Amino acid sequence: MENQGASVVITHHILDGKRQEYEKWLDEIVPITKHSEGFIDLQIVRPIPDLTFVYTVIIRFDTISHLKNWMESDDRKKLIEKANPLFRKNDNYQIKSGLDFLFTTENEGNKVPVRWKQFLVTWSAIYPLSLLIPLLVLPFLRFLKIPENHYSDGLINSGFIVFLMVFAVMPNYTKLIKKWLYK
């Protein structure tokens, strides 16, 4: 399990009027995170202005121990302490190995379905998206006069698919089939 990689999904609920300060804080913590041992990548999902106030940060490391080292590091602890006055709630995060974070919800806690069910659910979600997304995205790219290119088309299509999987499809799909999935 150690070499499967690990992800942490961090949610920060930001106080009204503190977004700009939080963005400055992100400018400080992101470079330090990127230079941590085993770092692979990170994504920041920003709130919708005047509608939501939650930032979601997904960070991936090559091993769970490298991820835990970063999450428990003095650098991160000092920066979280510095940002605490900006939060509605405390620094909230869940560490998962591999793609387990796609299969956990706040009410399921640390319960993770067996791998073969994860495989079937992921495949059954990706397959229709892999058929539908190119039908929607490629005509739009051609409309924007972006020339056809197998590699850039694949990159853009897969980006849409992964985005939808992580933020729209899997959270709802896993709720829908929760009884079977966690049985």
CSV table of N, CA and C in Angstrom, one decimal, residues 5-155:
chain,number,residue,atom,x,y,z
A,5,GLY,N,0.9,5.8,-3.6
A,5,GLY,CA,0.6,7.2,-3.6
A,5,GLY,C,-0.4,7.5,-2.5
A,6,ALA,N,-0.5,8.8,-2.2
A,6,ALA,CA,-1.5,9.2,-1.1
A,6,ALA,C,-2.0,10.6,-1.4
A,7,SER,N,-3.2,10.8,-1.0
A,7,SER,CA,-3.8,12.1,-1.3
A,7,SER,C,-4.4,12.6,0.0
A,8,VAL,N,-4.4,14.0,0.2
A,8,VAL,CA,-5.1,14.6,1.3
A,8,VAL,C,-6.1,15.6,0.7
A,9,VAL,N,-7.3,15.6,1.2
A,9,VAL,CA,-8.3,16.5,0.8
A,9,VAL,C,-8.5,17.4,2.0
A,10,ILE,N,-8.1,18.7,1.8
A,10,ILE,CA,-8.2,19.7,2.9
A,10,ILE,C,-9.3,20.7,2.5
A,11,THR,N,-10.2,20.9,3.5
A,11,THR,CA,-11.2,22.0,3.3
A,11,THR,C,-11.0,23.1,4.3
A,12,HIS,N,-11.0,24.3,3.8
A,12,HIS,CA,-10.9,25.4,4.7
A,12,HIS,C,-12.2,26.3,4.5
A,13,HIS,N,-12.9,26.5,5.5
A,13,HIS,CA,-14.1,27.4,5.5
A,13,HIS,C,-13.6,28.8,5.9
A,14,ILE,N,-13.7,29.7,5.0
A,14,ILE,CA,-13.1,31.0,5.2
A,14,ILE,C,-14.1,32.0,5.6
A,15,LEU,N,-13.7,32.9,6.6
A,15,LEU,CA,-14.6,33.9,7.1
A,15,LEU,C,-14.9,35.0,6.0
A,16,ASP,N,-16.1,35.6,6.1
A,16,ASP,CA,-16.4,36.7,5.2
A,16,ASP,C,-15.3,37.7,5.2
A,17,GLY,N,-15.0,38.2,4.0
A,17,GLY,CA,-14.0,39.3,3.9
A,17,GLY,C,-12.6,38.9,4.1
A,18,LYS,N,-12.3,37.6,4.3
A,18,LYS,CA,-10.9,37.1,4.5
A,18,LYS,C,-10.3,36.4,3.3
A,19,ARG,N,-11.0,36.4,2.2
A,19,ARG,CA,-10.5,35.6,1.0
A,19,ARG,C,-9.2,36.1,0.5
A,20,GLN,N,-9.0,37.5,0.5
A,20,GLN,CA,-7.8,38.0,0.0
A,20,GLN,C,-6.6,37.6,0.9
A,21,GLU,N,-6.8,37.7,2.2
A,21,GLU,CA,-5.8,37.3,3.1
A,21,GLU,C,-5.4,35.8,3.0
A,22,TYR,N,-6.5,35.0,2.7
A,22,TYR,CA,-6.3,33.5,2.6
A,22,TYR,C,-5.5,33.3,1.3
A,23,GLU,N,-5.8,34.0,0.2
A,23,GLU,CA,-5.1,33.9,-1.1
A,23,GLU,C,-3.6,34.2,-0.9
A,24,LYS,N,-3.3,35.2,-0.1
A,24,LYS,CA,-1.9,35.6,0.2
A,24,LYS,C,-1.2,34.4,1.0
A,25,TRP,N,-2.0,33.9,1.9
A,25,TRP,CA,-1.5,32.7,2.7
A,25,TRP,C,-1.2,31.5,1.8
A,26,LEU,N,-2.1,31.3,0.8
A,26,LEU,CA,-1.8,30.2,-0.1
A,26,LEU,C,-0.5,30.5,-0.9
A,27,ASP,N,-0.3,31.7,-1.3
A,27,ASP,CA,1.0,32.1,-2.0
A,27,ASP,C,2.2,31.7,-1.1
A,28,GLU,N,2.0,31.7,0.2
A,28,GLU,CA,3.1,31.4,1.1
A,28,GLU,C,3.3,29.9,1.3
A,29,ILE,N,2.2,29.1,1.4
A,29,ILE,CA,2.2,27.7,1.8
A,29,ILE,C,2.4,26.8,0.5
A,30,VAL,N,1.9,27.2,-0.6
A,30,VAL,CA,2.0,26.4,-1.8
A,30,VAL,C,3.4,26.1,-2.2
A,31,PRO,N,4.3,27.1,-2.3
A,31,PRO,CA,5.7,26.8,-2.7
A,31,PRO,C,6.4,25.9,-1.7
A,32,ILE,N,6.1,26.0,-0.4
A,32,ILE,CA,6.8,25.2,0.6
A,32,ILE,C,6.2,23.7,0.4
A,33,THR,N,4.9,23.6,0.2
A,33,THR,CA,4.4,22.3,-0.1
A,33,THR,C,5.0,21.6,-1.3
A,34,LYS,N,5.2,22.4,-2.4
A,34,LYS,CA,5.7,21.8,-3.6
A,34,LYS,C,7.2,21.3,-3.4
A,35,HIS,N,7.9,21.9,-2.4
A,35,HIS,CA,9.3,21.5,-2.2
A,35,HIS,C,9.4,20.4,-1.1
A,36,SER,N,8.3,19.8,-0.7
A,36,SER,CA,8.3,18.8,0.3
A,36,SER,C,8.7,17.4,-0.4
A,37,GLU,N,9.3,16.6,0.4
A,37,GLU,CA,9.8,15.3,-0.2
A,37,GLU,C,8.6,14.5,-0.6
A,38,GLY,N,8.6,14.0,-1.9
A,38,GLY,CA,7.6,13.1,-2.4
A,38,GLY,C,6.4,13.8,-3.0
A,39,PHE,N,6.4,15.1,-3.0
A,39,PHE,CA,5.3,15.9,-3.6
A,39,PHE,C,5.1,15.5,-5.0
A,40,ILE,N,3.8,15.3,-5.4
A,40,ILE,CA,3.5,15.1,-6.8
A,40,ILE,C,2.7,16.3,-7.4
A,41,ASP,N,1.6,16.6,-6.9
A,41,ASP,CA,0.9,17.8,-7.4
A,41,ASP,C,-0.2,18.2,-6.4
A,42,LEU,N,-0.8,19.4,-6.7
A,42,LEU,CA,-1.9,19.9,-5.9
A,42,LEU,C,-2.8,20.7,-6.7
A,43,GLN,N,-4.1,20.7,-6.3
A,43,GLN,CA,-5.2,21.4,-7.0
A,43,GLN,C,-5.9,22.2,-5.9
A,44,ILE,N,-6.3,23.4,-6.3
A,44,ILE,CA,-7.0,24.3,-5.4
A,44,ILE,C,-8.4,24.5,-6.0
A,45,VAL,N,-9.4,24.2,-5.4
A,45,VAL,CA,-10.8,24.5,-5.9
A,45,VAL,C,-11.3,25.7,-5.0
A,46,ARG,N,-11.4,26.8,-5.7
A,46,ARG,CA,-11.7,28.1,-5.0
A,46,ARG,C,-13.2,28.2,-4.9
A,47,PRO,N,-13.7,28.9,-3.9
A,47,PRO,CA,-15.2,29.1,-3.7
A,47,PRO,C,-15.7,30.0,-4.8
A,48,ILE,N,-17.0,29.9,-5.0
A,48,ILE,CA,-17.7,30.8,-6.0
A,48,ILE,C,-18.0,32.1,-5.3
A,49,PRO,N,-17.4,33.2,-5.8
A,49,PRO,CA,-17.6,34.5,-5.2
A,49,PRO,C,-19.1,34.8,-4.9
A,50,ASP,N,-19.3,35.3,-3.7
A,50,ASP,CA,-20.6,35.7,-3.2
A,50,ASP,C,-21.6,34.6,-3.0
A,51,LEU,N,-21.1,33.3,-3.2
A,51,LEU,CA,-22.0,32.2,-3.1
A,51,LEU,C,-21.5,31.2,-2.1
A,52,THR,N,-20.2,30.8,-2.2
A,52,THR,CA,-19.7,29.8,-1.2
A,52,THR,C,-18.4,30.4,-0.6
A,53,PHE,N,-17.9,29.8,0.5
A,53,PHE,CA,-16.8,30.3,1.2
A,53,PHE,C,-15.8,29.2,1.5
A,54,VAL,N,-15.9,28.0,0.8
A,54,VAL,CA,-15.0,26.9,1.1
A,54,VAL,C,-14.0,26.7,0.1
A,55,TYR,N,-12.7,26.6,0.5
A,55,TYR,CA,-11.6,26.2,-0.4
A,55,TYR,C,-11.4,24.8,-0.2
A,56,THR,N,-11.2,24.0,-1.3
A,56,THR,CA,-10.8,22.6,-1.2
A,56,THR,C,-9.4,22.5,-1.8
A,57,VAL,N,-8.5,21.9,-1.1
A,57,VAL,CA,-7.1,21.7,-1.6
A,57,VAL,C,-6.9,20.2,-1.6
A,58,ILE,N,-6.5,19.7,-2.8
A,58,ILE,CA,-6.1,18.3,-2.9
A,58,ILE,C,-4.6,18.2,-3.2
A,59,ILE,N,-3.9,17.5,-2.3
A,59,ILE,CA,-2.5,17.4,-2.5
A,59,ILE,C,-2.1,15.9,-2.6
A,60,ARG,N,-1.3,15.6,-3.6
A,60,ARG,CA,-0.9,14.2,-3.8
A,60,ARG,C,0.6,14.1,-3.5
A,61,PHE,N,1.0,13.0,-2.8
A,61,PHE,CA,2.4,12.6,-2.6
A,61,PHE,C,2.6,11.2,-3.1
A,62,ASP,N,3.9,10.8,-3.2
A,62,ASP,CA,4.2,9.5,-3.7
A,62,ASP,C,4.0,8.4,-2.7
A,63,THR,N,4.1,8.7,-1.4
A,63,THR,CA,3.8,7.7,-0.4
A,63,THR,C,3.0,8.3,0.7
A,64,ILE,N,2.4,7.5,1.5
A,64,ILE,CA,1.6,8.0,2.6
A,64,ILE,C,2.5,8.6,3.7
A,65,SER,N,3.7,8.0,3.8
A,65,SER,CA,4.6,8.6,4.9
A,65,SER,C,5.1,9.9,4.5
A,66,HIS,N,5.4,10.2,3.2
A,66,HIS,CA,5.8,11.5,2.8
A,66,HIS,C,4.7,12.5,3.0
A,67,LEU,N,3.5,12.1,2.7
A,67,LEU,CA,2.3,13.0,3.0
A,67,LEU,C,2.1,13.3,4.5
A,68,LYS,N,2.2,12.2,5.3
A,68,LYS,CA,2.1,12.4,6.7
A,68,LYS,C,3.2,13.3,7.3
A,69,ASN,N,4.4,13.2,6.7
A,69,ASN,CA,5.5,14.0,7.2
A,69,ASN,C,5.2,15.5,6.9
A,70,TRP,N,4.6,15.8,5.7
A,70,TRP,CA,4.3,17.2,5.4
A,70,TRP,C,3.1,17.6,6.3
A,71,MET,N,2.1,16.9,6.4
A,71,MET,CA,0.9,17.3,7.2
A,71,MET,C,1.3,17.5,8.7
A,72,GLU,N,2.3,16.8,9.2
A,72,GLU,CA,2.7,16.9,10.6
A,72,GLU,C,3.9,17.8,10.8
A,73,SER,N,4.4,18.4,9.7
A,73,SER,CA,5.7,19.2,9.7
A,73,SER,C,5.5,20.5,10.5
A,74,ASP,N,6.6,20.9,11.1
A,74,ASP,CA,6.6,22.2,11.8
A,74,ASP,C,6.2,23.4,10.9
A,75,ASP,N,6.7,23.3,9.6
A,75,ASP,CA,6.4,24.4,8.7
A,75,ASP,C,4.9,24.5,8.5
A,76,ARG,N,4.2,23.4,8.3
A,76,ARG,CA,2.8,23.4,8.0
A,76,ARG,C,2.1,23.9,9.3
A,77,LYS,N,2.5,23.3,10.4
A,77,LYS,CA,1.8,23.7,11.7
A,77,LYS,C,1.9,25.2,11.9
A,78,LYS,N,3.1,25.8,11.7
A,78,LYS,CA,3.2,27.3,11.9
A,78,LYS,C,2.3,28.0,10.9
A,79,LEU,N,2.2,27.6,9.7
A,79,LEU,CA,1.4,28.3,8.7
A,79,LEU,C,-0.1,28.1,9.0
A,80,ILE,N,-0.5,26.9,9.4
A,80,ILE,CA,-1.9,26.7,9.8
A,80,ILE,C,-2.2,27.6,11.0
A,81,GLU,N,-1.3,27.7,11.9
A,81,GLU,CA,-1.5,28.6,13.1
A,81,GLU,C,-1.7,30.1,12.6
A,82,LYS,N,-0.9,30.4,11.7
A,82,LYS,CA,-1.0,31.8,11.1
A,82,LYS,C,-2.3,32.0,10.4
A,83,ALA,N,-2.9,31.0,9.8
A,83,ALA,CA,-4.1,31.1,9.0
A,83,ALA,C,-5.4,30.9,9.9
A,84,ASN,N,-5.3,30.4,11.1
A,84,ASN,CA,-6.4,30.1,11.9
A,84,ASN,C,-7.4,31.2,12.0
A,85,PRO,N,-7.0,32.5,12.2
A,85,PRO,CA,-7.9,33.6,12.3
A,85,PRO,C,-8.8,33.8,11.1
A,86,LEU,N,-8.4,33.2,9.9
A,86,LEU,CA,-9.2,33.3,8.7
A,86,LEU,C,-10.3,32.2,8.6
A,87,PHE,N,-10.2,31.2,9.4
A,87,PHE,CA,-11.1,30.0,9.3
A,87,PHE,C,-12.4,30.2,10.1
A,88,ARG,N,-13.5,29.7,9.5
A,88,ARG,CA,-14.8,29.6,10.2
A,88,ARG,C,-14.7,28.3,11.1
A,89,LYS,N,-14.1,27.3,10.5
A,89,LYS,CA,-13.9,26.0,11.2
A,89,LYS,C,-12.4,25.7,11.2
A,90,ASN,N,-12.0,24.7,12.0
A,90,ASN,CA,-10.6,24.4,12.1
A,90,ASN,C,-10.1,23.8,10.7
A,91,ASP,N,-8.8,23.7,10.6
A,91,ASP,CA,-8.2,23.0,9.4
A,91,ASP,C,-8.7,21.6,9.4
A,92,ASN,N,-9.4,21.2,8.3
A,92,ASN,CA,-10.1,19.9,8.3
A,92,ASN,C,-9.5,19.1,7.1
A,93,TYR,N,-9.0,17.9,7.3
A,93,TYR,CA,-8.4,17.1,6.2
A,93,TYR,C,-8.6,15.6,6.5
A,94,GLN,N,-8.5,14.9,5.3
A,94,GLN,CA,-8.6,13.4,5.4
A,94,GLN,C,-7.5,12.9,4.5
A,95,ILE,N,-6.7,12.0,5.0
A,95,ILE,CA,-5.6,11.4,4.2
A,95,ILE,C,-6.1,10.0,3.7
A,96,LYS,N,-5.8,9.8,2.4
A,96,LYS,CA,-6.3,8.6,1.8
A,96,LYS,C,-5.1,8.1,0.9
A,97,SER,N,-5.0,6.7,0.8
A,97,SER,CA,-4.0,6.2,-0.1
A,97,SER,C,-4.7,6.0,-1.5
A,98,GLY,N,-3.9,6.0,-2.5
A,98,GLY,CA,-4.4,5.8,-3.9
A,98,GLY,C,-5.6,6.7,-4.2
A,99,LEU,N,-6.6,6.1,-4.8
A,99,LEU,CA,-7.8,6.9,-5.2
A,99,LEU,C,-8.9,6.7,-4.1
A,100,ASP,N,-8.6,6.2,-2.9
A,100,ASP,CA,-9.6,6.0,-1.9
A,100,ASP,C,-10.4,7.3,-1.6
A,101,PHE,N,-9.8,8.5,-1.8
A,101,PHE,CA,-10.6,9.7,-1.4
A,101,PHE,C,-11.8,9.9,-2.3
A,102,LEU,N,-11.9,9.2,-3.5
A,102,LEU,CA,-13.0,9.3,-4.3
A,102,LEU,C,-14.2,8.5,-3.7
A,103,PHE,N,-13.9,7.6,-2.7
A,103,PHE,CA,-14.9,6.7,-2.2
A,103,PHE,C,-15.3,7.0,-0.8
A,104,THR,N,-14.9,8.1,-0.2
A,104,THR,CA,-15.2,8.4,1.2
A,104,THR,C,-16.1,9.7,1.2
A,105,THR,N,-17.0,9.7,2.1
A,105,THR,CA,-17.8,10.8,2.4
A,105,THR,C,-17.7,11.2,3.8
A,106,GLU,N,-18.0,12.4,4.2
A,106,GLU,CA,-17.8,12.8,5.6
A,106,GLU,C,-18.6,11.8,6.6
A,107,ASN,N,-19.8,11.4,6.2
A,107,ASN,CA,-20.5,10.5,7.1
A,107,ASN,C,-20.0,9.1,7.1
A,108,GLU,N,-19.2,8.6,6.1
A,108,GLU,CA,-18.7,7.3,6.1
A,108,GLU,C,-17.4,7.2,6.9
A,109,GLY,N,-16.8,8.3,7.3
A,109,GLY,CA,-15.6,8.4,8.1
A,109,GLY,C,-14.4,7.7,7.3
A,110,ASN,N,-13.7,6.8,7.9
A,110,ASN,CA,-12.6,6.2,7.3
A,110,ASN,C,-12.9,4.9,6.6
A,111,LYS,N,-14.1,4.5,6.5
A,111,LYS,CA,-14.6,3.3,5.8
A,111,LYS,C,-14.3,3.4,4.3
A,112,VAL,N,-13.6,2.4,3.8
A,112,VAL,CA,-13.3,2.4,2.3
A,112,VAL,C,-13.8,1.1,1.7
A,113,PRO,N,-14.5,1.1,0.6
A,113,PRO,CA,-15.0,-0.1,0.0
A,113,PRO,C,-13.8,-1.0,-0.5
A,114,VAL,N,-14.1,-2.3,-0.7
A,114,VAL,CA,-13.1,-3.2,-1.2
A,114,VAL,C,-12.7,-2.8,-2.6
A,115,ARG,N,-11.4,-3.1,-3.0
A,115,ARG,CA,-10.9,-2.7,-4.3
A,115,ARG,C,-11.7,-3.1,-5.5
A,116,TRP,N,-12.2,-4.3,-5.5
A,116,TRP,CA,-12.9,-4.7,-6.8
A,116,TRP,C,-14.2,-3.8,-6.9
A,117,LYS,N,-14.8,-3.4,-5.9
A,117,LYS,CA,-16.0,-2.5,-6.0
A,117,LYS,C,-15.5,-1.1,-6.4
A,118,GLN,N,-14.4,-0.7,-5.9
A,118,GLN,CA,-13.9,0.6,-6.4
A,118,GLN,C,-13.6,0.6,-7.9
A,119,PHE,N,-13.0,-0.5,-8.3
A,119,PHE,CA,-12.7,-0.7,-9.7
A,119,PHE,C,-14.0,-0.6,-10.6
A,120,LEU,N,-15.0,-1.4,-10.2
A,120,LEU,CA,-16.3,-1.4,-11.0
A,120,LEU,C,-17.0,-0.1,-11.0
A,121,VAL,N,-17.0,0.6,-9.8
A,121,VAL,CA,-17.7,1.9,-9.7
A,121,VAL,C,-16.9,2.9,-10.6
A,122,THR,N,-15.6,3.0,-10.4
A,122,THR,CA,-14.8,3.9,-11.2
A,122,THR,C,-15.0,3.7,-12.7
A,123,TRP,N,-14.9,2.4,-13.1
A,123,TRP,CA,-15.0,2.1,-14.5
A,123,TRP,C,-16.4,2.5,-15.0
A,124,SER,N,-17.4,2.2,-14.3
A,124,SER,CA,-18.8,2.4,-14.7
A,124,SER,C,-19.1,4.0,-14.7
A,125,ALA,N,-18.3,4.7,-14.0
A,125,ALA,CA,-18.5,6.2,-14.1
A,125,ALA,C,-17.6,6.8,-15.2
A,126,ILE,N,-16.4,6.3,-15.4
A,126,ILE,CA,-15.6,6.9,-16.4
A,126,ILE,C,-16.0,6.5,-17.8
A,127,TYR,N,-16.5,5.3,-18.0
A,127,TYR,CA,-16.9,4.9,-19.4
A,127,TYR,C,-17.9,5.8,-20.1
A,128,PRO,N,-19.0,6.1,-19.4
A,128,PRO,CA,-20.0,7.0,-20.1
A,128,PRO,C,-19.4,8.4,-20.3
A,129,LEU,N,-18.6,8.9,-19.3
A,129,LEU,CA,-17.9,10.2,-19.5
A,129,LEU,C,-17.0,10.2,-20.6
A,130,SER,N,-16.2,9.1,-20.8
A,130,SER,CA,-15.3,9.0,-21.9
A,130,SER,C,-15.9,9.0,-23.3
A,131,LEU,N,-17.2,8.6,-23.3
A,131,LEU,CA,-18.0,8.7,-24.6
A,131,LEU,C,-18.6,10.1,-24.8
A,132,LEU,N,-19.1,10.7,-23.7
A,132,LEU,CA,-19.9,11.9,-23.7
A,132,LEU,C,-19.0,13.2,-23.8
A,133,ILE,N,-18.0,13.2,-23.0
A,133,ILE,CA,-17.2,14.4,-23.0
A,133,ILE,C,-16.6,14.8,-24.3
A,134,PRO,N,-15.9,13.9,-25.1
A,134,PRO,CA,-15.4,14.3,-26.4
A,134,PRO,C,-16.5,14.8,-27.3
A,135,LEU,N,-17.7,14.2,-27.2
A,135,LEU,CA,-18.8,14.7,-28.1
A,135,LEU,C,-19.2,16.1,-27.8
A,136,LEU,N,-19.0,16.6,-26.6
A,136,LEU,CA,-19.3,17.9,-26.2
A,136,LEU,C,-18.1,18.9,-26.3
A,137,VAL,N,-17.0,18.4,-25.9
A,137,VAL,CA,-15.8,19.3,-25.9
A,137,VAL,C,-15.1,19.5,-27.2
A,138,LEU,N,-15.0,18.5,-28.0
A,138,LEU,CA,-14.3,18.6,-29.3
A,138,LEU,C,-14.9,19.6,-30.3
A,139,PRO,N,-16.3,19.5,-30.4
A,139,PRO,CA,-16.9,20.6,-31.3
A,139,PRO,C,-16.7,22.0,-30.8
A,140,PHE,N,-16.7,22.1,-29.4
A,140,PHE,CA,-16.4,23.4,-28.8
A,140,PHE,C,-15.0,23.9,-29.1
A,141,LEU,N,-14.0,23.0,-29.0
A,141,LEU,CA,-12.6,23.4,-29.3
A,141,LEU,C,-12.5,23.8,-30.8
A,142,ARG,N,-13.2,23.0,-31.7
A,142,ARG,CA,-13.1,23.4,-33.1
A,142,ARG,C,-13.8,24.7,-33.4
A,143,PHE,N,-14.9,25.0,-32.7
A,143,PHE,CA,-15.6,26.3,-32.8
A,143,PHE,C,-14.7,27.4,-32.3
A,144,LEU,N,-13.8,27.2,-31.3
A,144,LEU,CA,-12.9,28.2,-30.9
A,144,LEU,C,-11.6,28.3,-31.8
A,145,LYS,N,-11.7,27.5,-32.9
A,145,LYS,CA,-10.6,27.5,-33.9
A,145,LYS,C,-9.3,26.9,-33.3
A,146,ILE,N,-9.4,26.0,-32.3
A,146,ILE,CA,-8.3,25.3,-31.8
A,146,ILE,C,-8.0,24.1,-32.7
A,147,PRO,N,-6.9,24.0,-33.3
A,147,PRO,CA,-6.7,22.9,-34.3
A,147,PRO,C,-6.7,21.5,-33.7
A,148,GLU,N,-7.1,20.6,-34.5
A,148,GLU,CA,-7.2,19.2,-34.0
A,148,GLU,C,-5.8,18.7,-33.7
A,149,ASN,N,-5.7,18.1,-32.5
A,149,ASN,CA,-4.4,17.5,-32.2
A,149,ASN,C,-4.8,16.4,-31.2
A,150,HIS,N,-4.4,15.2,-31.5
A,150,HIS,CA,-4.7,14.0,-30.7
A,150,HIS,C,-4.3,14.2,-29.3
A,151,TYR,N,-3.1,14.7,-29.0
A,151,TYR,CA,-2.6,14.8,-27.7
A,151,TYR,C,-3.2,15.9,-26.9
A,152,SER,N,-3.4,17.1,-27.4
A,152,SER,CA,-4.0,18.2,-26.7
A,152,SER,C,-5.5,17.9,-26.5
A,153,ASP,N,-6.2,17.3,-27.5
A,153,ASP,CA,-7.6,16.9,-27.4
A,153,ASP,C,-7.7,15.9,-26.2
A,154,GLY,N,-6.8,14.9,-26.2
A,154,GLY,CA,-6.9,13.9,-25.1
A,154,GLY,C,-6.6,14.6,-23.7
A,155,LEU,N,-5.7,15.5,-23.7
A,155,LEU,CA,-5.4,16.2,-22.4
A,155,LEU,C,-6.6,17.0,-21.9
